CSV table of C-alpha atoms in Angstrom, one decimal:
chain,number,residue,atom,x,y,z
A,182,UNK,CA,21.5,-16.8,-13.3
A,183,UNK,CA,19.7,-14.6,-10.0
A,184,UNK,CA,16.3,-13.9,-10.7
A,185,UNK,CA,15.1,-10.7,-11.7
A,186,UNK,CA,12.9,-8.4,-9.5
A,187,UNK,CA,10.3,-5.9,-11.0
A,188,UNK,CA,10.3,-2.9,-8.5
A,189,UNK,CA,6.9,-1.3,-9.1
A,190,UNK,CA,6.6,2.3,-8.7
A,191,UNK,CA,2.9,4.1,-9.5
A,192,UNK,CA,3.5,7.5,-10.0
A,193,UNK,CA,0.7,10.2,-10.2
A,194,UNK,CA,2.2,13.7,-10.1
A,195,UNK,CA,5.7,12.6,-8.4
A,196,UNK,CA,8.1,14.7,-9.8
A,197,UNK,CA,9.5,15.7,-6.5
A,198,UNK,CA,10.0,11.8,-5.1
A,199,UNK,CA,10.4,9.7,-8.6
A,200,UNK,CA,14.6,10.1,-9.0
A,201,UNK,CA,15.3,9.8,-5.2
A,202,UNK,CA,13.1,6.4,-4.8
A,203,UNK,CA,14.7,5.5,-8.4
A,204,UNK,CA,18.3,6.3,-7.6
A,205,UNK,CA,17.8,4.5,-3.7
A,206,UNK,CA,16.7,1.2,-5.9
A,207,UNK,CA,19.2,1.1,-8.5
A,208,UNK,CA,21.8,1.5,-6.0
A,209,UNK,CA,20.3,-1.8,-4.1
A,210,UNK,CA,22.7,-4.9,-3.4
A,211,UNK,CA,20.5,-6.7,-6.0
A,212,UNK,CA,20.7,-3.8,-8.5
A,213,UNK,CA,21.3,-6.7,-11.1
A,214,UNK,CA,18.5,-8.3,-10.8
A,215,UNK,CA,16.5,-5.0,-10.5
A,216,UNK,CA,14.0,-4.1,-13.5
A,217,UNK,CA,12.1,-0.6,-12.1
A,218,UNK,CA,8.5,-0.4,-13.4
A,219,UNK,CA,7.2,2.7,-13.6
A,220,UNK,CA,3.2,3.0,-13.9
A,221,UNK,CA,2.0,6.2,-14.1
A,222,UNK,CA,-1.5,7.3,-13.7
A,223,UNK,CA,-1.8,10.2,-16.2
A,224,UNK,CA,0.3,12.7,-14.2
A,225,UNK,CA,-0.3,16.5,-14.9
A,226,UNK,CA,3.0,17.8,-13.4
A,227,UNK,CA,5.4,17.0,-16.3
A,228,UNK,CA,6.5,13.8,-14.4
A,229,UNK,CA,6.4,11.3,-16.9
A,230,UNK,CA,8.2,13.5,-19.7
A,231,UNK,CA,11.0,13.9,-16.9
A,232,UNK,CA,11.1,10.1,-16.3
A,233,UNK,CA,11.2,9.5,-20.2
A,234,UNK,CA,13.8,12.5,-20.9
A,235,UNK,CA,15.9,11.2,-18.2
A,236,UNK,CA,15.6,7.5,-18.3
A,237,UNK,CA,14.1,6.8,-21.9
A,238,UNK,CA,17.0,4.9,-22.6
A,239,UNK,CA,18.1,2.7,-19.8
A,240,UNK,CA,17.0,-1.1,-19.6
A,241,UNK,CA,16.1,-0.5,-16.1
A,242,UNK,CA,13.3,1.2,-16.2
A,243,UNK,CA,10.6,0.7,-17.9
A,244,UNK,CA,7.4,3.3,-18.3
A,245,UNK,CA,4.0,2.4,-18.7
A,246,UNK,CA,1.6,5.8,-19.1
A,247,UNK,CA,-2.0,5.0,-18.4
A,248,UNK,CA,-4.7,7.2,-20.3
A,249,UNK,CA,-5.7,8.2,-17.5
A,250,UNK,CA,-6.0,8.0,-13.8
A,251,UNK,CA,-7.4,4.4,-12.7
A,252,UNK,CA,-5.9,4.5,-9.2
A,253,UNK,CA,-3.6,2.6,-6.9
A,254,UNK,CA,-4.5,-0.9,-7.5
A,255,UNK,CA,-5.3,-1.0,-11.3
A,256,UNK,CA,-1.5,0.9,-11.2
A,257,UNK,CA,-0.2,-1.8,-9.7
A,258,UNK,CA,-1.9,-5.0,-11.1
A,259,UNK,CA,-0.7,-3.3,-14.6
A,260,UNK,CA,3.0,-3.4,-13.5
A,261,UNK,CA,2.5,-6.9,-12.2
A,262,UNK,CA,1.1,-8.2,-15.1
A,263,UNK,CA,3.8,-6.2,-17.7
A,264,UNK,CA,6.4,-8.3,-15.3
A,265,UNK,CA,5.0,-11.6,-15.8
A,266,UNK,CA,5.0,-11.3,-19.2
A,267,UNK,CA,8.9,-10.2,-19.3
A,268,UNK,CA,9.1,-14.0,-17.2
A,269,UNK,CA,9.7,-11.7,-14.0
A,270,UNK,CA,8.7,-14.0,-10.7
A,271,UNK,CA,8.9,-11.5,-8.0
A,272,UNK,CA,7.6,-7.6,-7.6
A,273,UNK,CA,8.3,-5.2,-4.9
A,274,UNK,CA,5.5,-2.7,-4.8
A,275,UNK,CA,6.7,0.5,-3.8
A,276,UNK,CA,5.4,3.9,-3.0
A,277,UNK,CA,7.3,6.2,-4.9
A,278,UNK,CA,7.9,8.4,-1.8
A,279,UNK,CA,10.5,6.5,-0.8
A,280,UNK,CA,13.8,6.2,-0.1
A,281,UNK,CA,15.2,2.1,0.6
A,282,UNK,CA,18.6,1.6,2.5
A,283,UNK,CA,20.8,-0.7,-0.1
A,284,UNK,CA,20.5,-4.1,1.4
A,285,UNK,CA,16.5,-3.9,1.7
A,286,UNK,CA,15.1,-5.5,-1.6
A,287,UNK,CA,18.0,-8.3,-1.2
A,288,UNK,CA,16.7,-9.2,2.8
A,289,UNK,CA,12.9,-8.9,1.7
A,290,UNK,CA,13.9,-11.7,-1.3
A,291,UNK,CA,16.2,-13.5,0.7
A,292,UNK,CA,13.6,-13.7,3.4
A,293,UNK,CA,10.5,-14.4,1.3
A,294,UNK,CA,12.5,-17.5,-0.6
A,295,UNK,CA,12.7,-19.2,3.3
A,296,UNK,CA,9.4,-18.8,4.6
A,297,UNK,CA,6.9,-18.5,1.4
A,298,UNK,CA,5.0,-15.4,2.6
A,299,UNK,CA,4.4,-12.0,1.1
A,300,UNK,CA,7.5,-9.5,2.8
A,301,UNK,CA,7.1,-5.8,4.5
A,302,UNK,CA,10.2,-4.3,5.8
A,303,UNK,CA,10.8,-2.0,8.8
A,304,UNK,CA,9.2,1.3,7.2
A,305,UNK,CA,10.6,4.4,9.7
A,306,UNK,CA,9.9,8.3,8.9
A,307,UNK,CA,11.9,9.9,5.7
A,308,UNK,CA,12.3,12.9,8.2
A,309,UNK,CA,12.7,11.2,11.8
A,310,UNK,CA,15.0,8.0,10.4
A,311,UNK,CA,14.8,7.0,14.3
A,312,UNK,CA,10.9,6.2,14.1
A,313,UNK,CA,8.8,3.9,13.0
A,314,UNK,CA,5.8,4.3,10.7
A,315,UNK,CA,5.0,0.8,10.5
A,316,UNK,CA,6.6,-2.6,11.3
A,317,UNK,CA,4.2,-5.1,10.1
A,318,UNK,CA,0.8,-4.4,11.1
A,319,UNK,CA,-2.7,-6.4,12.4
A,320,UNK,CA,-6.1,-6.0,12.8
A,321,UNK,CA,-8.3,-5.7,16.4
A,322,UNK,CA,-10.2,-8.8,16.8
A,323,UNK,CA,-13.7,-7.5,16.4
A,324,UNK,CA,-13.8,-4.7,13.4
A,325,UNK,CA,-11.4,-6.1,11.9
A,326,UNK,CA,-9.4,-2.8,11.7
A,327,UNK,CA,-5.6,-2.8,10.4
A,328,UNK,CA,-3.2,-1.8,12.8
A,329,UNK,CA,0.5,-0.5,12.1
A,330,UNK,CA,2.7,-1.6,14.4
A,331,UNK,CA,5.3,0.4,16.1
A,332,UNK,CA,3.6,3.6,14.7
A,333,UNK,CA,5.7,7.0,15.6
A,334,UNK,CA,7.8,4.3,18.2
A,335,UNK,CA,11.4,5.0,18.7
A,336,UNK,CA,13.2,2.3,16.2
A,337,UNK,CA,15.0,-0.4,18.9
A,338,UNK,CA,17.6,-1.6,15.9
A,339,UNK,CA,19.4,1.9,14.9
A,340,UNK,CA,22.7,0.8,14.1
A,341,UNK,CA,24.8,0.6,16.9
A,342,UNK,CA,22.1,1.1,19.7
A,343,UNK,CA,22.0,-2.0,22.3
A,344,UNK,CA,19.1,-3.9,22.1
A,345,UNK,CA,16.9,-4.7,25.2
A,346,UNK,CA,14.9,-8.0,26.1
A,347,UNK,CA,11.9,-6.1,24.3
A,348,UNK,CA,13.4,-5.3,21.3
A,349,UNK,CA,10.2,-5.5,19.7
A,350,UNK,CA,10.7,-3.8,16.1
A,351,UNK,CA,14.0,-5.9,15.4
A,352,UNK,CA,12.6,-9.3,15.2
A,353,UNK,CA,11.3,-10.7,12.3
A,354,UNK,CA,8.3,-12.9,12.2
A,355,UNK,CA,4.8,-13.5,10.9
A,356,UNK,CA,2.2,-10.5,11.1
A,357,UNK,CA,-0.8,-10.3,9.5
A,358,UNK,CA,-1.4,-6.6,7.8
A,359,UNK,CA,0.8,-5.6,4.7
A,360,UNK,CA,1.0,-2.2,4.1
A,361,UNK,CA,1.0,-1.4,0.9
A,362,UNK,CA,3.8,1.2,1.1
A,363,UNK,CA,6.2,-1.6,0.6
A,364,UNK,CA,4.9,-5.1,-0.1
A,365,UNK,CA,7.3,-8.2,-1.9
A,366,UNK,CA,5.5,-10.8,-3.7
A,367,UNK,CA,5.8,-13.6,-6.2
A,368,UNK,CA,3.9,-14.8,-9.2
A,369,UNK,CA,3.1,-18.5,-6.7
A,370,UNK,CA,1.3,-15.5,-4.3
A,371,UNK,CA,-0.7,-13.3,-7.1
A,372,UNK,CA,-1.8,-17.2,-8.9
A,373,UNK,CA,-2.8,-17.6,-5.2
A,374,UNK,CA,-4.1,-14.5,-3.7
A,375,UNK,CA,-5.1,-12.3,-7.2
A,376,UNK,CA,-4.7,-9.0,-7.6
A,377,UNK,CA,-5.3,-5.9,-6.1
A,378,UNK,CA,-9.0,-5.0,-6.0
A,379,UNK,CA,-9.4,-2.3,-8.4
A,380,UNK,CA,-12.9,-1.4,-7.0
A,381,UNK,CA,-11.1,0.7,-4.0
A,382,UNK,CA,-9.0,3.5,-6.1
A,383,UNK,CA,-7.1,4.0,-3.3
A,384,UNK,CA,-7.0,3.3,0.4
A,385,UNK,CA,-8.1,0.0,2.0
A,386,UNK,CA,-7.0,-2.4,-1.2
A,387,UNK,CA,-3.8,-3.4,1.2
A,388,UNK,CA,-6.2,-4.2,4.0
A,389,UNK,CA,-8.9,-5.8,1.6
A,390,UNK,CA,-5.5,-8.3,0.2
A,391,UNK,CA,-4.2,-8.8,3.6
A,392,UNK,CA,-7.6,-10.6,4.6
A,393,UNK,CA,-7.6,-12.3,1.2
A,394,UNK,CA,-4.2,-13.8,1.5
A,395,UNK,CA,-5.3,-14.8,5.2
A,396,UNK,CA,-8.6,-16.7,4.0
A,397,UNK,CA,-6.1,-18.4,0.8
A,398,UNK,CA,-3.7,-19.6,3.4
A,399,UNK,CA,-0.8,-17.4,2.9
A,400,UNK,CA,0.8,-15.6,5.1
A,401,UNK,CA,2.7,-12.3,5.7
A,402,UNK,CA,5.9,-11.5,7.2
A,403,UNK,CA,8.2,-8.9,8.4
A,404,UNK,CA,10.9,-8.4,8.0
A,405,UNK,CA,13.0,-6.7,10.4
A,406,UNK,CA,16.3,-5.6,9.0
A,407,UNK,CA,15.0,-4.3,5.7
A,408,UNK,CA,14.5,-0.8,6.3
A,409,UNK,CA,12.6,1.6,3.9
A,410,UNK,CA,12.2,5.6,4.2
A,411,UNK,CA,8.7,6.8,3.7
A,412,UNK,CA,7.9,10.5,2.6
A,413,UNK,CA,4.3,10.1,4.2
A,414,UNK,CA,1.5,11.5,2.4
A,415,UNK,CA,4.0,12.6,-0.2
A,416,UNK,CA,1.8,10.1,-3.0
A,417,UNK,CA,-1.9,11.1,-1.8
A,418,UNK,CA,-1.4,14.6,-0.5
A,419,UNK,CA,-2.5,13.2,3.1
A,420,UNK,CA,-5.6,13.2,4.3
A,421,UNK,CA,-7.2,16.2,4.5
A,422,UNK,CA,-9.0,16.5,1.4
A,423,UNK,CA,-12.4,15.6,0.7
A,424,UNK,CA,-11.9,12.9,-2.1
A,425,UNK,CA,-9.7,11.3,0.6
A,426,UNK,CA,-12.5,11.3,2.9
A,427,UNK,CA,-14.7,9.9,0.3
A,428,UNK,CA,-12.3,6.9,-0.6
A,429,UNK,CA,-11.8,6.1,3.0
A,430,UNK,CA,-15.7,6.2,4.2
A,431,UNK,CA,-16.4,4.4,0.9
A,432,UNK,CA,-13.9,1.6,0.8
A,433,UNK,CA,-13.9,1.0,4.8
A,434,UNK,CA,-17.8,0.0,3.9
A,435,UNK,CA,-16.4,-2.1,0.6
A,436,UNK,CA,-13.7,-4.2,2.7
A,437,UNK,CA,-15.6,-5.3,5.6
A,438,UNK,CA,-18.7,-5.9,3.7
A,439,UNK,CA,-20.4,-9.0,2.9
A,440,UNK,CA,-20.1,-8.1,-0.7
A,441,UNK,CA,-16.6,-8.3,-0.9
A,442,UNK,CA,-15.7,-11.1,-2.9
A,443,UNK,CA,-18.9,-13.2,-1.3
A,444,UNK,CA,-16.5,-13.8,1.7
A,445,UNK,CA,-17.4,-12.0,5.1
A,446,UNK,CA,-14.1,-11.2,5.9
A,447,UNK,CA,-15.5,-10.3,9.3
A,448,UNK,CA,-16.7,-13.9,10.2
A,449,UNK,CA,-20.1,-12.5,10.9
A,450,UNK,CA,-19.2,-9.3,13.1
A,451,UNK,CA,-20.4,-6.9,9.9
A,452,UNK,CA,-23.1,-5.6,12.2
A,453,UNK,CA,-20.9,-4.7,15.0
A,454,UNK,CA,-18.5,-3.3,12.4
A,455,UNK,CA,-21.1,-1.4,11.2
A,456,UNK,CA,-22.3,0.1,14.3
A,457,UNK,CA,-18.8,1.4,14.8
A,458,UNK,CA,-18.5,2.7,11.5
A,459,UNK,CA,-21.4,4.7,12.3
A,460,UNK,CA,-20.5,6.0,15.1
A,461,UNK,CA,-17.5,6.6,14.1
A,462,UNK,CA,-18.4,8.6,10.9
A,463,UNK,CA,-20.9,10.8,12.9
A,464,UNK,CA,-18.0,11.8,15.1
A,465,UNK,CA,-15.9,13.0,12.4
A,466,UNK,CA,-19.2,14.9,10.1
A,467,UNK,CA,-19.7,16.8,13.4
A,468,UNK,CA,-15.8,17.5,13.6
A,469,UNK,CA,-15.7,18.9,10.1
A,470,UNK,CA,-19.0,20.8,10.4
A,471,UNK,CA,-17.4,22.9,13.4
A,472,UNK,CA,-14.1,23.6,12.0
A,473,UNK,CA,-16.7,24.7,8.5
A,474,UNK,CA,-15.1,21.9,6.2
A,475,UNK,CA,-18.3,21.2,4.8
A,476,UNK,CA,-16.6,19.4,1.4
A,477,UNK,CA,-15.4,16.8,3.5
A,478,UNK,CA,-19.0,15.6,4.9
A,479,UNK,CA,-20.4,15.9,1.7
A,480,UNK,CA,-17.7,13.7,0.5
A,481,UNK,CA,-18.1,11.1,3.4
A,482,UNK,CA,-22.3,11.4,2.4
A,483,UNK,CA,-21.1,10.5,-0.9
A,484,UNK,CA,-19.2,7.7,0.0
A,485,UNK,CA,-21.9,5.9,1.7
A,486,UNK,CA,-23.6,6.7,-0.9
A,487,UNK,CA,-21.7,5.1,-3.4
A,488,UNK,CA,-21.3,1.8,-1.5
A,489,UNK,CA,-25.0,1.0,-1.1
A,490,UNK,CA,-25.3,1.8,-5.1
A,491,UNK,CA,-21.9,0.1,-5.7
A,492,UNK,CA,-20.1,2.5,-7.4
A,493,UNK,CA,-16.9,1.5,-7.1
A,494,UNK,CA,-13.7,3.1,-8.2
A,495,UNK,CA,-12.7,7.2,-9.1
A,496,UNK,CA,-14.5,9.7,-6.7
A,497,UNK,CA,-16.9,11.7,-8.6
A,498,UNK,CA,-16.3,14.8,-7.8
């Protein structure tokens, strides 16, 4: 009997994306071995009455409704942890603004049971299907910063296009940033690596588990072929918004910070990292103070704000 795969979808006020991504995964190659987990983080837009009205009774999809909204990572960890106890050994995690081409959860297993590693596919524009969004990512050597590869790059592996010698985006191989758009893993990797940090809410908790697999010995792949259509900013509204600014000033501190975990993730560059970040920061509070967006420097204040206190999680305001 094929294993079974727990595709987990958080949903937070996805009404537009959740039968789309749902439809795309059902219809996979593997749809046997499919079980769709959907975790949703006290939605206000009559999303999860429409996922239990329409799906309430099929096997294949099961809904679990938070109280209220704990974020990205305690979304996921939840769906993770509902799968293991069903004696489910492998999860896709999966924005729900997505759309997957048939064969992709079937190459991301098939590649993950050969090499070991956690799995990203080939992640191209829901809109421009000939570019890439990411293809495997890594960080730059001294901040530590993730990197997506191939990002807004013509795709070189449309069907039927010749490849060149440089056909960079059409190779698999080992990278070192997951996104956490699409990410396969097993219960071996979450026994090794943990969970998501719930501390970040949102943003950075990819980055923060990419290191954390690095420092645990477990690596990441891509994989090339698997192809996956992302609606971007369709789950977080992009980012624009001042809690947005908040999460990412706040939890860019939190995941190259000594205090992460006791492990200096940045091998002793935290200084130079923070030097950057400063500058960096000031750059953009003068930006937003021109253009009169004063919400978002107040939210980036907050966010350092929060990290020095360690106040983790939600934004307050």
């Amino acid at each position: 009997m094929e294993e079974k795969i727990s595709v987990i979808l958080v949903n937070y006020n996805g009404k537009q994306y959740n039968d789309a991504c749902i439809n795309g995964v059902l219809n996979s190659t593997v749809a046997a071995q499919i079980q769709v987990v959907v975790v949703d983080n006290a939605s206000t837009d009559g999303s999860l009455q429409k996922l239990r009205d329409k799906w309430g009774t099929d096997r294949r999809l099961h809904v679990i409704a938070l109280e209220e909204n704990f974020g990205f990572s305690r979304a996921n960890n939840e769906g993770i942890r509902w799968s293991i106890e069903q004696g489910i050994k492998y999860f896709l995690l999966l924005n729900n603004d997505t759309e997957i081409e048939p064969d992709a959860i079937g190459l991301m297993m098939e590649y993950h049971r050969k090499t070991g590693r956690i799995v990203v596919p080939k992640i191209l524009y829901a809109d421009r299907r000939d570019t890439v969004w990411c293809a495997g990512g890594s960080f730059t050597p001294v901040i530590r910063k993730a990197i997506q590869r191939g990002l807004n790059q013509k795709d070189d592996g449309q069907p039927g296009q010749r490849m060149g010698k440089d056909a960079r985006y059409s190779k698999s191989g080992r990278c070192r940033f997951a996104n956490g758009c699409a990410v396969f893993l097993s219960r071996e990797i979450v026994e090794r690596v943990g969970y998501l940090d719930e501390r970040f809410f949102l943003y950075y908790e990819d980055t923060e588990y990419s290191m954390r697999a690095a420092a645990r010995g477990v690596e990441i792949g891509y994989c090339a072929q698997a192809v996956v259509y992302h609606k971007v900013n369709g789950s977080t509204g992009g980012n624009g918004k001042p809690a947005n600014a908040y999460y990412i000033t706040r939890n860019w501190l939190l995941c190259n910070s000594i205090h992460m975990r006791g492990r200096k993730h940045v091998n002793g560059r935290f200084v130079l990292f923070f030097i950057y970040f400063i500058c960096n920061r000031t750059a953009w509070f003068f930006i937003w103070l021109a253009q009169g967006k004063w919400g978002m420097c107040t939210a980036q204040v907050r966010g350092v704000r929060d990290f020095f206190c360690k106040k983790w999680g939600r934004s307050p305001a």
